[in-house]
């Protein structure tokens, strides 16, 4: 027997790499959620006069830096096919958000519905990107 008999197969290495990647993504999402909650709490505490202004500003800068770093690091993890799927999903999501937001603003200007707010538009954008990405990954191109 040789020493290489215990080496993992290519399939085992791929499974391990995917598990590690999804753990990384889950941890990053958890950290982003906690960062968002903490920065939101800091903003509320500032509005109540409990903490000084610099504290929520520092927290916002830290969350922003973390998001920039995660995005850069995420694109180092993925391969060319995943990068193409991400770009495609972002394009479709952006176009969809622009079209729906345009109709939404128009209907609001006519007084038919309430005007959109920033959080609703960002949520719409993220939702459309996720749907487009999942559709792409399911092979429905």
Short mmCIF file of C-alpha atoms in Angstrom, two decimals:
data_model
loop_
_atom_site.label_atom_id
_atom_site.label_comp_id
_atom_site.label_asym_id
_atom_site.label_seq_id
_atom_site.Cartn_x
_atom_site.Cartn_y
_atom_site.Cartn_z
CA UNK A 1 0.00 0.00 0.00
CA UNK A 2 1.12 3.48 -0.68
CA UNK A 3 0.80 6.59 1.36
CA UNK A 4 -1.71 8.14 -1.10
CA UNK A 5 -4.44 5.55 -0.42
CA UNK A 6 -6.01 7.83 2.19
CA UNK A 7 -5.97 10.95 0.02
CA UNK A 8 -9.48 12.32 -0.62
CA UNK A 9 -10.93 11.90 -4.08
CA UNK A 10 -11.72 14.88 -6.27
CA UNK A 11 -15.40 14.53 -5.45
CA UNK A 12 -14.66 14.53 -1.70
CA UNK A 13 -12.48 17.62 -2.06
CA UNK A 14 -15.24 19.39 -4.03
CA UNK A 15 -17.85 18.53 -1.37
CA UNK A 16 -15.52 19.75 1.37
CA UNK A 17 -14.83 22.99 -0.50
CA UNK A 18 -18.56 23.60 -1.05
CA UNK A 19 -19.34 22.93 2.64
CA UNK A 20 -16.59 25.35 3.67
CA UNK A 21 -17.89 27.95 1.20
CA UNK A 22 -21.50 27.75 2.44
CA UNK A 23 -20.32 27.95 6.06
CA UNK A 24 -18.36 31.05 5.08
CA UNK A 25 -21.42 32.61 3.41
CA UNK A 26 -23.67 31.74 6.39
CA UNK A 27 -21.19 33.25 8.82
CA UNK A 28 -20.87 36.39 6.70
CA UNK A 29 -24.67 36.78 6.54
CA UNK A 30 -24.93 36.30 10.31
CA UNK A 31 -22.20 38.90 10.91
CA UNK A 32 -23.95 41.32 8.51
CA UNK A 33 -27.27 40.87 10.31
CA UNK A 34 -25.66 41.43 13.71
CA UNK A 35 -23.75 44.45 12.39
CA UNK A 36 -26.96 45.91 10.97
CA UNK A 37 -28.84 45.34 14.21
CA UNK A 38 -26.07 46.88 16.31
CA UNK A 39 -25.71 49.91 14.07
CA UNK A 40 -29.50 50.37 14.06
CA UNK A 41 -29.56 50.13 17.85
CA UNK A 42 -26.72 52.65 18.07
CA UNK A 43 -28.64 55.07 15.82
CA UNK A 44 -31.73 54.71 18.06
CA UNK A 45 -29.62 55.27 21.18
CA UNK A 46 -28.15 58.40 19.60
CA UNK A 47 -31.63 59.70 18.76
CA UNK A 48 -32.60 59.16 22.41
CA UNK A 49 -29.52 61.11 23.52
CA UNK A 50 -27.90 58.14 25.26
CA UNK A 51 -24.69 57.96 23.19
CA UNK A 52 -22.65 60.53 21.25
CA UNK A 53 -22.88 60.91 17.47
CA UNK A 54 -19.42 59.50 16.76
CA UNK A 55 -20.36 56.03 17.99
CA UNK A 56 -23.07 55.26 15.39
CA UNK A 57 -20.89 56.85 12.71
CA UNK A 58 -17.96 54.57 13.61
CA UNK A 59 -20.29 51.56 13.63
CA UNK A 60 -21.65 52.51 10.20
CA UNK A 61 -18.10 52.85 8.86
CA UNK A 62 -17.18 49.42 10.29
CA UNK A 63 -20.25 47.78 8.75
CA UNK A 64 -19.51 49.46 5.41
CA UNK A 65 -15.87 48.30 5.50
CA UNK A 66 -17.00 44.78 6.37
CA UNK A 67 -19.43 44.68 3.46
CA UNK A 68 -16.77 45.90 1.04
CA UNK A 69 -14.27 43.33 2.34
CA UNK A 70 -16.77 40.45 2.22
CA UNK A 71 -17.78 41.33 -1.35
CA UNK A 72 -14.14 41.41 -2.47
CA UNK A 73 -13.34 38.16 -0.64
CA UNK A 74 -16.50 36.44 -1.90
CA UNK A 75 -15.49 37.03 -5.52
CA UNK A 76 -12.10 35.44 -4.78
CA UNK A 77 -13.88 32.26 -3.59
CA UNK A 78 -16.10 31.70 -6.62
CA UNK A 79 -15.19 30.46 -10.08
CA UNK A 80 -15.91 32.02 -13.47
CA UNK A 81 -19.28 30.31 -13.87
CA UNK A 82 -20.53 31.50 -10.48
CA UNK A 83 -19.23 34.98 -11.28
CA UNK A 84 -21.20 34.98 -14.55
CA UNK A 85 -24.32 33.79 -12.71
CA UNK A 86 -23.88 36.59 -10.16
CA UNK A 87 -23.44 39.22 -12.85
CA UNK A 88 -26.45 37.93 -14.78
CA UNK A 89 -28.62 37.90 -11.64
CA UNK A 90 -27.57 41.42 -10.69
CA UNK A 91 -28.32 42.70 -14.18
CA UNK A 92 -31.79 41.12 -14.25
CA UNK A 93 -32.48 42.24 -10.67
CA UNK A 94 -31.39 45.81 -11.42
CA UNK A 95 -33.50 46.06 -14.57
CA UNK A 96 -36.51 44.57 -12.78
CA UNK A 97 -36.11 46.99 -9.89
CA UNK A 98 -35.79 49.97 -12.23
CA UNK A 99 -38.92 48.97 -14.16
CA UNK A 100 -41.04 48.21 -11.09
CA UNK A 101 -39.82 51.32 -9.24
CA UNK A 102 -40.67 53.45 -12.26
CA UNK A 103 -44.22 52.11 -12.34
CA UNK A 104 -44.45 52.46 -8.56
CA UNK A 105 -43.35 56.13 -8.66
CA UNK A 106 -45.75 56.84 -11.54
CA UNK A 107 -48.71 55.24 -9.73
CA UNK A 108 -47.79 57.12 -6.55
CA UNK A 109 -47.64 60.41 -8.46
CA UNK A 110 -51.18 59.73 -9.68
CA UNK A 111 -52.21 59.16 -6.06
CA UNK A 112 -53.15 55.51 -6.62
CA UNK A 113 -50.70 54.05 -4.11
CA UNK A 114 -48.38 55.37 -1.40
CA UNK A 115 -44.94 56.52 -2.55
CA UNK A 116 -42.09 54.01 -2.30
CA UNK A 117 -39.43 54.37 0.34
CA UNK A 118 -35.74 53.47 0.15
CA UNK A 119 -36.00 50.29 2.21
CA UNK A 120 -38.80 48.96 -0.01
CA UNK A 121 -36.79 49.63 -3.17
CA UNK A 122 -33.63 48.02 -1.74
CA UNK A 123 -35.67 45.01 -0.59
CA UNK A 124 -37.21 44.75 -4.05
CA UNK A 125 -33.75 44.87 -5.65
CA UNK A 126 -32.31 42.20 -3.36
CA UNK A 127 -35.39 40.00 -3.77
CA UNK A 128 -35.25 40.18 -7.56
CA UNK A 129 -31.52 39.44 -7.58
CA UNK A 130 -32.03 36.37 -5.36
CA UNK A 131 -34.89 35.09 -7.52
CA UNK A 132 -32.89 35.64 -10.73
CA UNK A 133 -29.85 33.89 -9.20
CA UNK A 134 -31.87 30.88 -8.05
CA UNK A 135 -33.58 30.61 -11.44
CA UNK A 136 -30.17 30.74 -13.10
CA UNK A 137 -28.74 28.08 -10.78
CA UNK A 138 -31.72 25.81 -11.41
CA UNK A 139 -30.77 25.86 -15.08
CA UNK A 140 -33.84 27.77 -16.27
CA UNK A 141 -31.83 30.01 -18.60
#
